[in-house]
Amino acid sequence: MNEQIGILLVEDDPVWRTMLTKFLNCEPDLKVLHAVATKEETLAYCSRHNVDIVLMDLNLTEKNLDGIEATLELSLMAHPPKVIALTSLDQENVILDAFTAGAI
């Protein structure tokens, strides 16, 4: 059996956080290692744990786009995880900012 991909889920909505965790953990090659709600929790967790992928909500606090800030800070770490952006926002500048910060 292949190793599981370790995921940090970053989502401020507790219902979405719970449902996404359950959904992702149903996949045999994925494992949600931890789920957090803030930029600060994200950076703290990634500084102490090895994470393969961060699934990052871009808008963690209303209209703040702190998920983009967290993505940029993660990209500057010695061994940065891959960041996949999650958002319902469709403004082109927000998407471009997320890519520029290091999200895929």
PDB file of C-alpha atoms in Angstrom:
ATOM      1  CA  MET A   1       0.000   0.000   0.000  1.00  0.00           C
ATOM      2  CA  ASN A   2       1.207   3.518  -0.824  1.00  0.00           C
ATOM      3  CA  GLU A   3       1.819   6.099   1.850  1.00  0.00           C
ATOM      4  CA  GLN A   4      -1.045   8.441   2.525  1.00  0.00           C
ATOM      5  CA  ILE A   5      -0.834  12.103   1.563  1.00  0.00           C
ATOM      6  CA  GLY A   6      -0.870  14.185   4.745  1.00  0.00           C
ATOM      7  CA  ILE A   7      -3.249  17.134   4.571  1.00  0.00           C
ATOM      8  CA  LEU A   8      -3.766  20.182   6.741  1.00  0.00           C
ATOM      9  CA  LEU A   9      -7.270  21.516   6.147  1.00  0.00           C
ATOM     10  CA  VAL A  10      -7.680  25.265   6.694  1.00  0.00           C
ATOM     11  CA  GLU A  11     -11.336  26.326   6.798  1.00  0.00           C
ATOM     12  CA  ASP A  12     -12.998  28.830   9.110  1.00  0.00           C
ATOM     13  CA  ASP A  13     -16.529  27.412   8.822  1.00  0.00           C
ATOM     14  CA  PRO A  14     -16.822  24.550  11.363  1.00  0.00           C
ATOM     15  CA  VAL A  15     -19.485  22.684   9.370  1.00  0.00           C
ATOM     16  CA  TRP A  16     -17.443  22.777   6.158  1.00  0.00           C
ATOM     17  CA  ARG A  17     -14.316  21.845   8.111  1.00  0.00           C
ATOM     18  CA  THR A  18     -16.016  18.753   9.549  1.00  0.00           C
ATOM     19  CA  MET A  19     -17.621  17.690   6.274  1.00  0.00           C
ATOM     20  CA  LEU A  20     -14.450  18.168   4.202  1.00  0.00           C
ATOM     21  CA  THR A  21     -12.441  16.211   6.761  1.00  0.00           C
ATOM     22  CA  LYS A  22     -14.887  13.304   6.619  1.00  0.00           C
ATOM     23  CA  PHE A  23     -14.984  13.407   2.818  1.00  0.00           C
ATOM     24  CA  LEU A  24     -11.200  13.509   2.399  1.00  0.00           C
ATOM     25  CA  ASN A  25     -10.586  10.775   4.968  1.00  0.00           C
ATOM     26  CA  CYS A  26     -12.812   8.425   2.928  1.00  0.00           C
ATOM     27  CA  GLU A  27     -10.116   8.388   0.252  1.00  0.00           C
ATOM     28  CA  PRO A  28      -7.587   5.609   0.927  1.00  0.00           C
ATOM     29  CA  ASP A  29      -4.552   7.663  -0.120  1.00  0.00           C
ATOM     30  CA  LEU A  30      -5.504  10.858   1.768  1.00  0.00           C
ATOM     31  CA  LYS A  31      -5.314  11.604   5.492  1.00  0.00           C
ATOM     32  CA  VAL A  32      -6.362  14.849   7.138  1.00  0.00           C
ATOM     33  CA  LEU A  33      -3.696  15.236   9.795  1.00  0.00           C
ATOM     34  CA  HIS A  34      -5.356  18.237  11.381  1.00  0.00           C
ATOM     35  CA  ALA A  35      -7.973  20.893  10.612  1.00  0.00           C
ATOM     36  CA  VAL A  36      -7.638  24.522  11.656  1.00  0.00           C
ATOM     37  CA  ALA A  37      -9.579  27.763  11.240  1.00  0.00           C
ATOM     38  CA  THR A  38      -7.013  30.575  11.238  1.00  0.00           C
ATOM     39  CA  LYS A  39      -3.825  31.780   9.591  1.00  0.00           C
ATOM     40  CA  GLU A  40      -2.029  31.640  12.943  1.00  0.00           C
ATOM     41  CA  GLU A  41      -3.060  28.020  13.600  1.00  0.00           C
ATOM     42  CA  THR A  42      -1.948  27.101  10.079  1.00  0.00           C
ATOM     43  CA  LEU A  43       1.522  28.567  10.456  1.00  0.00           C
ATOM     44  CA  ALA A  44       1.972  27.113  13.936  1.00  0.00           C
ATOM     45  CA  TYR A  45       0.950  23.612  12.832  1.00  0.00           C
ATOM     46  CA  CYS A  46       3.140  23.639   9.711  1.00  0.00           C
ATOM     47  CA  SER A  47       6.151  24.871  11.673  1.00  0.00           C
ATOM     48  CA  ARG A  48       5.913  21.806  13.961  1.00  0.00           C
ATOM     49  CA  HIS A  49       4.635  19.059  11.618  1.00  0.00           C
ATOM     50  CA  ASN A  50       5.435  17.616   8.227  1.00  0.00           C
ATOM     51  CA  VAL A  51       2.498  18.338   5.911  1.00  0.00           C
ATOM     52  CA  ASP A  52       2.327  17.317   2.250  1.00  0.00           C
ATOM     53  CA  ILE A  53      -0.613  19.498   1.221  1.00  0.00           C
ATOM     54  CA  VAL A  54      -2.469  22.419   2.760  1.00  0.00           C
ATOM     55  CA  LEU A  55      -6.036  22.845   1.526  1.00  0.00           C
ATOM     56  CA  MET A  56      -6.405  26.573   2.143  1.00  0.00           C
ATOM     57  CA  ASP A  57      -9.580  28.589   2.342  1.00  0.00           C
ATOM     58  CA  LEU A  58      -8.575  32.004   1.034  1.00  0.00           C
ATOM     59  CA  ASN A  59     -11.064  34.009   3.084  1.00  0.00           C
ATOM     60  CA  LEU A  60     -10.619  32.948   6.708  1.00  0.00           C
ATOM     61  CA  THR A  61     -12.001  36.131   8.197  1.00  0.00           C
ATOM     62  CA  GLU A  62     -14.593  38.225   6.448  1.00  0.00           C
ATOM     63  CA  LYS A  63     -13.094  40.107   3.498  1.00  0.00           C
ATOM     64  CA  ASN A  64      -9.575  39.740   4.881  1.00  0.00           C
ATOM     65  CA  LEU A  65      -8.120  37.168   2.437  1.00  0.00           C
ATOM     66  CA  ASP A  66      -5.761  35.988   5.179  1.00  0.00           C
ATOM     67  CA  GLY A  67      -5.527  32.592   3.481  1.00  0.00           C
ATOM     68  CA  ILE A  68      -3.461  34.309   0.793  1.00  0.00           C
ATOM     69  CA  GLU A  69      -1.207  35.802   3.483  1.00  0.00           C
ATOM     70  CA  ALA A  70      -0.825  32.357   5.079  1.00  0.00           C
ATOM     71  CA  THR A  71       0.004  30.833   1.680  1.00  0.00           C
ATOM     72  CA  LEU A  72       2.760  33.384   1.145  1.00  0.00           C
ATOM     73  CA  GLU A  73       4.207  32.768   4.603  1.00  0.00           C
ATOM     74  CA  LEU A  74       4.106  28.983   4.052  1.00  0.00           C
ATOM     75  CA  SER A  75       5.967  29.390   0.745  1.00  0.00           C
ATOM     76  CA  LEU A  76       8.837  31.033   2.649  1.00  0.00           C
ATOM     77  CA  MET A  77       9.354  28.053   4.996  1.00  0.00           C
ATOM     78  CA  ALA A  78      12.423  25.843   4.624  1.00  0.00           C
ATOM     79  CA  HIS A  79      10.302  22.884   3.478  1.00  0.00           C
ATOM     80  CA  PRO A  80       7.036  24.403   2.309  1.00  0.00           C
ATOM     81  CA  PRO A  81       3.978  22.222   1.778  1.00  0.00           C
ATOM     82  CA  LYS A  82       2.057  22.414  -1.486  1.00  0.00           C
ATOM     83  CA  VAL A  83      -0.936  24.728  -1.053  1.00  0.00           C
ATOM     84  CA  ILE A  84      -4.198  24.154  -2.891  1.00  0.00           C
ATOM     85  CA  ALA A  85      -6.560  27.121  -2.705  1.00  0.00           C
ATOM     86  CA  LEU A  86     -10.213  26.573  -1.807  1.00  0.00           C
ATOM     87  CA  THR A  87     -12.611  29.430  -2.396  1.00  0.00           C
ATOM     88  CA  SER A  88     -15.994  30.372  -3.733  1.00  0.00           C
ATOM     89  CA  LEU A  89     -14.612  33.794  -4.695  1.00  0.00           C
ATOM     90  CA  ASP A  90     -14.387  34.349  -8.417  1.00  0.00           C
ATOM     91  CA  GLN A  91     -12.647  37.707  -8.663  1.00  0.00           C
ATOM     92  CA  GLU A  92      -9.710  37.363 -11.024  1.00  0.00           C
ATOM     93  CA  ASN A  93      -7.416  39.508  -8.851  1.00  0.00           C
ATOM     94  CA  VAL A  94      -8.020  37.239  -5.815  1.00  0.00           C
ATOM     95  CA  ILE A  95      -7.206  34.120  -7.845  1.00  0.00           C
ATOM     96  CA  LEU A  96      -4.066  35.733  -9.283  1.00  0.00           C
ATOM     97  CA  ASP A  97      -2.976  36.875  -5.819  1.00  0.00           C
ATOM     98  CA  ALA A  98      -3.367  33.299  -4.549  1.00  0.00           C
ATOM     99  CA  PHE A  99      -1.201  31.950  -7.387  1.00  0.00           C
ATOM    100  CA  THR A 100       1.379  34.698  -6.851  1.00  0.00           C
ATOM    101  CA  ALA A 101       1.539  33.768  -3.149  1.00  0.00           C
ATOM    102  CA  GLY A 102       2.347  30.164  -4.095  1.00  0.00           C
ATOM    103  CA  ALA A 103      -1.000  28.351  -4.273  1.00  0.00           C
ATOM    104  CA  ILE A 104      -1.854  25.921  -7.032  1.00  0.00           C
TER     105      ILE A 104
END
